């Protein structure tokens, strides 16, 4: 057709190597890498899957779902959305994408101790969830994380020294 | 219009399935290397859809791919509360919650916050929005009055098309589609100029064969369509966005005309050529206290050279908004906006204008406060204020409340006022047509624009429920009651055998409508998903003056121009051997006024994706029917064709 020329754009422009990434993508990669540097107690090792859970959160994410093609400690990762307090005993990691209220916070804290669940959250604006074990945050256009070491100890989770070394901050509260 | 980004991107992500894939390259990096990567936050504050006090439906990129749609209007088919009727090869009548026709005027359509409605008739030229569908991140459909945040045309709803950020899906995509009616080529390339600047360039070229003849009316099809679009998007960090498109096309068209001397109807056929371009610049800045300023400016022009006459329009928009939190419980956003329109509308056989050129503008401001009353209740109140050249001062307040029963169930309600501004057609035109005169003889009718035409007004009341059952079944239900006043009507003034019927526009109509909309998604198994929707609409029209005699049959024209029932069911099934089967059934009940019979459309698509860089799809549309009529109004001379059965093969490669 007569506008065929319009389709002939110069699409093969040179580009430099990518050093900027979507924070949502990087967050998912962090979740995976963080989980590989944690050791869970023996009862968690008996589970068939490595369970990555989202607390009361039904926003399906293809990025998160892509983790199901990977393994941790030879176990296939399973993404569990919208987990509530009464069914999260098998979770290895609880990823919290929303701000919690006080009641939820208390429940999650108790369950994380009881069932050895690593709680991970990301900072939302200037607000943050109190005393999660690992908090992701953005600083100077980079994704950083802080570790609440006391909380991980109480939940009987063993954090590798490499992870602690990479953290922007390690708290002992 | 850019405030939409704050509100909808905040509210409508709940059911969104992100379209971007995790980049395996990132998994290969050491943790230390990950810490060095710069990041961009593409989406703003996200919030589950169930926390939203509005009737919202989101169509994601995945939904678009599975639908088999090749045009933007067809993507909207099956959304609750939305009526999509194909008029002919290049024309659609699309509306939300009633009043549908080729020139539907109570719906606001935005592309990345840029309004694409034309003030000539307050509607949308859908054929000019034939963008490559793979550039779309999602389409958000907000049903109900949206005047508070979005503006003067968001009477019954807003459709916002949001394109992908250029940080996502980097690489090149080439696709070719060939079938019984369509030939389409798409090329798009997304890349990175340096660490901070990402870009995308795209093009889409299509050629479409004519549809089927309108068999009952014996109207031969003459609606071939050619369209080409090129465009770009540039993102600098997350602060600047610059994007633009240029589109041009040719669409054959038939209209119902008449011989001026014998008053005998006749069909005129000809070619409509059009071109349109736009440029958008947006700036975002987040302050240290996390308040945020956004400024967006845009220019667009539109040039139509039809076989009946020409028109050109230029639009200038600038919108600012500032969002901040006040205390711990309130989130406030306010803004100012300006829109200027310069048009040049040429007279034709049917329409003449008292002034061919006109510059009109709209100045507006709005404020909205979202208040967290308690853990379970959230109240949103606000109003928009504007001044325009057509109707003067307008206000559009709304109040919404959300009650989160628990983490899986929520109730919401809203009340709002919205207006549809008068248009150039309403105030400055003279329309000529043929109608039935005394003794059932054909008579010339001349409808004179009314300089005192006022805005149409709506008071809407909505109640909604959202729930999740067994973690795999989502249900979203809305009931609404709309009360319209000052609707545009036509008042007959006099009749004489030679000059025919003299009439004028007025605001003499009122209407009430009630409706029910249900949308549901069921994840049956890990590999099979069902999505369904049902919409019910009942419209009741009347004259404001109860003594008015409906000599022109106006009430029927508006009251019965929409289907009362619509139903859709879509099945997406991931099969072994890298196959996926996507089926859809759409049912639309009869439309009395247009003599459109109830029809059921069945689409079937099979996709094979053996490797990441190649995909092939075989799609059949309207399979159970040789052709069917979806629209038949002759408003402003429109003639329809019938939607035929079609099949196409599409091949896509990405690298």
Coordinates of C-alpha atoms in Angstrom, one line a residue, chain B residues 40-292:
Chain B
X40 CA 12.9 3.1 37.8
X41 CA 9.5 2.9 39.5
X42 CA 7.1 2.4 36.6
X43 CA 3.9 2.2 38.4
X44 CA 2.9 4.6 41.1
X45 CA 1.3 3.7 44.4
X46 CA -0.6 0.5 43.7
X47 CA -3.7 -0.5 45.5
X48 CA -6.0 -3.4 45.2
X49 CA -9.0 -2.9 43.0
X50 CA -11.2 -4.0 45.9
X51 CA -10.1 -0.9 47.8
X52 CA -11.7 1.3 45.2
X53 CA -15.1 3.0 45.5
X54 CA -15.8 3.0 41.8
X55 CA -16.9 0.5 39.1
X56 CA -13.6 -0.3 37.4
X57 CA -12.6 -2.9 34.9
X58 CA -9.1 -3.4 33.8
X59 CA -8.0 -5.0 30.5
X60 CA -4.4 -6.0 30.6
X61 CA -1.9 -6.7 27.8
X62 CA -2.4 -10.4 28.5
X63 CA -6.2 -10.0 28.1
X64 CA -5.6 -8.1 24.8
X65 CA -3.4 -10.9 23.4
X66 CA -5.8 -13.6 24.4
X67 CA -8.8 -11.7 23.0
X68 CA -7.6 -12.0 19.4
X69 CA -8.6 -8.4 18.8
X70 CA -6.8 -6.5 16.1
X71 CA -8.2 -3.0 16.9
X72 CA -8.7 -1.0 20.0
X73 CA -12.5 -0.9 20.0
X74 CA -12.7 -4.7 19.7
X75 CA -10.5 -4.9 22.8
X76 CA -13.4 -3.3 24.7
X77 CA -15.9 -5.9 23.7
X78 CA -17.1 -8.0 26.6
X79 CA -16.2 -5.4 29.3
X80 CA -19.1 -5.0 31.7
X81 CA -21.4 -2.1 31.0
X82 CA -19.7 -1.3 27.7
X83 CA -21.7 -1.7 24.4
X84 CA -19.4 -2.1 21.3
X85 CA -21.3 -2.1 18.0
X86 CA -19.4 -2.2 14.8
X87 CA -21.1 0.1 12.3
X88 CA -18.9 -0.8 9.3
X89 CA -15.3 -1.7 8.6
X90 CA -13.9 1.5 10.1
X91 CA -16.6 2.8 12.4
X92 CA -17.8 1.8 15.8
X93 CA -20.6 3.0 18.1
X94 CA -19.3 2.6 21.7
X95 CA -20.8 3.8 24.9
X96 CA -21.1 2.9 28.5
X97 CA -24.5 2.6 30.2
X98 CA -26.6 3.7 27.3
X99 CA -27.1 6.4 24.7
X100 CA -25.1 4.5 22.1
X101 CA -24.8 5.7 18.5
X102 CA -22.2 6.5 16.0
X103 CA -21.8 9.8 17.6
X104 CA -22.0 8.7 21.2
X105 CA -21.2 11.7 23.4
X106 CA -21.2 10.8 27.0
X107 CA -17.9 8.9 27.2
X108 CA -14.4 10.3 27.8
X109 CA -11.5 8.5 26.1
X110 CA -7.9 9.2 27.1
X111 CA -4.6 7.9 25.8
X112 CA -2.0 8.4 28.4
X113 CA -4.1 11.1 29.9
X114 CA -4.6 12.9 26.6
X115 CA -8.3 13.4 25.8
X116 CA -9.2 12.3 22.3
X117 CA -12.8 13.5 22.2
X118 CA -13.7 16.0 19.5
X119 CA -15.8 19.1 20.6
X120 CA -17.6 19.0 17.2
X121 CA -19.9 16.2 18.5
X122 CA -18.3 15.3 21.8
X123 CA -17.4 11.8 20.6
X124 CA -14.5 9.8 19.4
X125 CA -13.1 8.9 15.9
X126 CA -12.2 5.4 16.8
X127 CA -10.6 4.7 13.4
X128 CA -7.9 7.2 14.3
X129 CA -6.9 5.2 17.4
X130 CA -5.6 2.2 15.6
X131 CA -2.4 1.9 17.6
X132 CA -0.2 -1.2 17.8
X133 CA -1.9 -3.2 20.5
X134 CA 1.3 -4.5 21.9
X135 CA 2.3 -1.0 23.0
X136 CA -0.6 -0.9 25.5
X137 CA 0.1 -1.8 29.1
X138 CA -3.6 -1.8 30.1
X139 CA -7.0 -0.2 29.4
X140 CA -8.9 1.0 32.4
X141 CA -12.6 1.4 32.1
X142 CA -14.3 3.4 34.8
X143 CA -18.1 3.2 34.6
X144 CA -20.2 6.0 36.1
X145 CA -19.8 9.7 36.3
X146 CA -16.2 10.7 36.5
X147 CA -16.5 14.5 36.2
X148 CA -14.8 15.3 39.5
X149 CA -11.5 14.1 38.3
X150 CA -11.6 13.9 34.6
X151 CA -13.7 16.5 33.0
X152 CA -16.8 17.6 31.2
X153 CA -17.4 14.6 29.0
X154 CA -17.0 11.8 31.6
X155 CA -20.8 11.5 32.0
X156 CA -21.3 7.8 31.8
X157 CA -17.7 6.6 32.0
X158 CA -14.0 7.0 31.1
X159 CA -11.8 4.8 29.0
X160 CA -8.1 5.3 29.7
X161 CA -5.5 3.7 27.5
X162 CA -2.2 3.5 29.1
X163 CA 0.9 2.6 27.1
X164 CA 3.9 0.7 28.3
X165 CA 6.8 2.4 29.9
X166 CA 9.9 2.1 27.7
X167 CA 11.9 0.4 30.5
X168 CA 9.7 -2.7 29.9
X169 CA 9.9 -5.2 27.1
X170 CA 13.1 -3.9 25.5
X171 CA 13.9 -5.3 22.2
X172 CA 12.3 -5.6 18.8
X173 CA 8.9 -7.1 17.9
X174 CA 7.8 -7.7 14.4
X175 CA 4.4 -9.2 13.6
X176 CA 2.5 -9.9 10.4
X177 CA -1.2 -10.8 10.3
X178 CA -3.0 -12.0 7.2
X179 CA -6.5 -13.3 6.9
X180 CA -9.8 -13.2 5.2
X181 CA -10.3 -9.5 5.7
X182 CA -7.1 -8.0 7.3
X183 CA -3.5 -7.5 6.4
X184 CA -1.6 -5.9 9.2
X185 CA 2.1 -5.4 9.8
X186 CA 3.5 -4.1 13.1
X187 CA 7.1 -3.2 14.0
X188 CA 8.2 -1.8 17.3
X189 CA 11.5 -1.4 18.9
X190 CA 12.2 -0.5 22.5
X191 CA 15.7 0.4 23.6
X192 CA 18.0 2.4 25.8
X193 CA 19.9 5.5 24.7
X194 CA 21.8 5.8 27.9
X195 CA 21.4 4.9 31.6
X196 CA 18.5 7.4 32.0
X197 CA 16.8 7.5 28.6
X198 CA 14.7 4.7 27.2
X199 CA 12.7 4.9 24.0
X200 CA 10.3 3.1 21.8
X201 CA 9.4 3.6 18.1
X202 CA 6.5 1.8 16.5
X203 CA 4.5 1.5 13.4
X204 CA 1.4 -0.3 12.3
X205 CA 0.1 -0.5 8.7
X206 CA -3.2 -2.2 7.8
X207 CA -5.4 -2.8 4.9
X208 CA -8.9 -4.2 5.5
X209 CA -11.3 -5.7 2.9
X210 CA -14.9 -4.6 2.8
X211 CA -17.4 -6.2 5.2
X212 CA -20.6 -8.0 4.3
X213 CA -23.6 -6.3 2.6
X214 CA -26.4 -5.2 4.8
X215 CA -28.6 -7.9 3.4
X216 CA -32.0 -6.9 4.8
X217 CA -31.7 -3.3 3.9
X218 CA -30.0 -4.2 0.6
X219 CA -27.1 -1.8 1.2
X220 CA -24.0 -2.9 -0.7
X221 CA -20.9 -2.9 1.4
X222 CA -18.4 -0.2 0.6
X223 CA -16.2 0.2 3.6
X224 CA -12.6 -0.8 2.8
X225 CA -10.2 0.7 5.2
X226 CA -6.5 1.5 5.1
X227 CA -4.6 2.9 8.0
X228 CA -1.0 3.6 9.0
X229 CA 0.4 4.9 12.2
X230 CA 3.9 5.7 13.4
X231 CA 4.8 6.9 16.8
X232 CA 7.4 7.1 19.5
X233 CA 7.8 7.4 23.3
X234 CA 10.8 8.7 25.2
X235 CA 11.2 8.3 29.0
X236 CA 13.8 10.2 30.9
X237 CA 14.2 8.5 34.3
X238 CA 10.8 8.6 35.8
X239 CA 10.5 12.3 35.5
X240 CA 9.9 13.1 31.8
X241 CA 7.7 11.5 29.2
X242 CA 7.6 12.7 25.6
X243 CA 5.5 10.8 23.1
X244 CA 3.8 11.4 19.8
X245 CA 1.9 9.7 17.0
X246 CA 1.1 10.4 13.5
X247 CA -1.8 8.5 11.8
X248 CA -3.3 8.7 8.3
X249 CA -5.9 6.6 6.6
X250 CA -8.5 6.2 4.0
X251 CA -11.9 4.7 4.7
X252 CA -14.6 4.1 2.1
X253 CA -18.0 5.1 3.3
X254 CA -21.7 5.1 2.3
X255 CA -24.2 7.5 3.6
X256 CA -28.0 7.9 3.2
X257 CA -28.5 11.1 1.3
X258 CA -31.5 12.4 -0.6
X259 CA -32.3 14.2 -3.8
X260 CA -33.0 17.8 -2.9
X261 CA -35.7 18.2 -5.6
X262 CA -37.6 15.0 -5.4
X263 CA -36.9 14.2 -1.8
X264 CA -36.1 10.7 -2.7
X265 CA -33.6 8.9 -0.6
X266 CA -30.4 7.8 -2.3
X267 CA -27.1 6.3 -1.3
X268 CA -23.9 8.3 -1.7
X269 CA -20.5 6.6 -1.6
X270 CA -17.1 8.1 -1.4
X271 CA -13.8 8.1 0.3
X272 CA -12.9 9.7 3.6
X273 CA -9.2 10.5 4.1
X274 CA -7.9 11.6 7.5
X275 CA -4.7 12.3 9.3
X276 CA -4.0 13.2 12.8
X277 CA -0.9 13.9 14.9
X278 CA -0.2 14.6 18.6
X279 CA 2.7 15.4 20.9
X280 CA 2.6 14.9 24.6
X281 CA 5.1 16.2 27.2
X282 CA 4.8 15.2 30.8
X283 CA 6.9 16.1 33.8
X284 CA 6.7 14.5 37.3
X285 CA 8.5 15.6 40.3
X286 CA 8.5 14.0 43.8
X287 CA 9.4 16.3 46.6
X288 CA 11.3 15.2 49.7
X289 CA 8.1 15.0 51.7
X290 CA 6.7 12.6 49.0
X291 CA 4.3 15.1 47.7
X292 CA 4.2 15.1 43.9

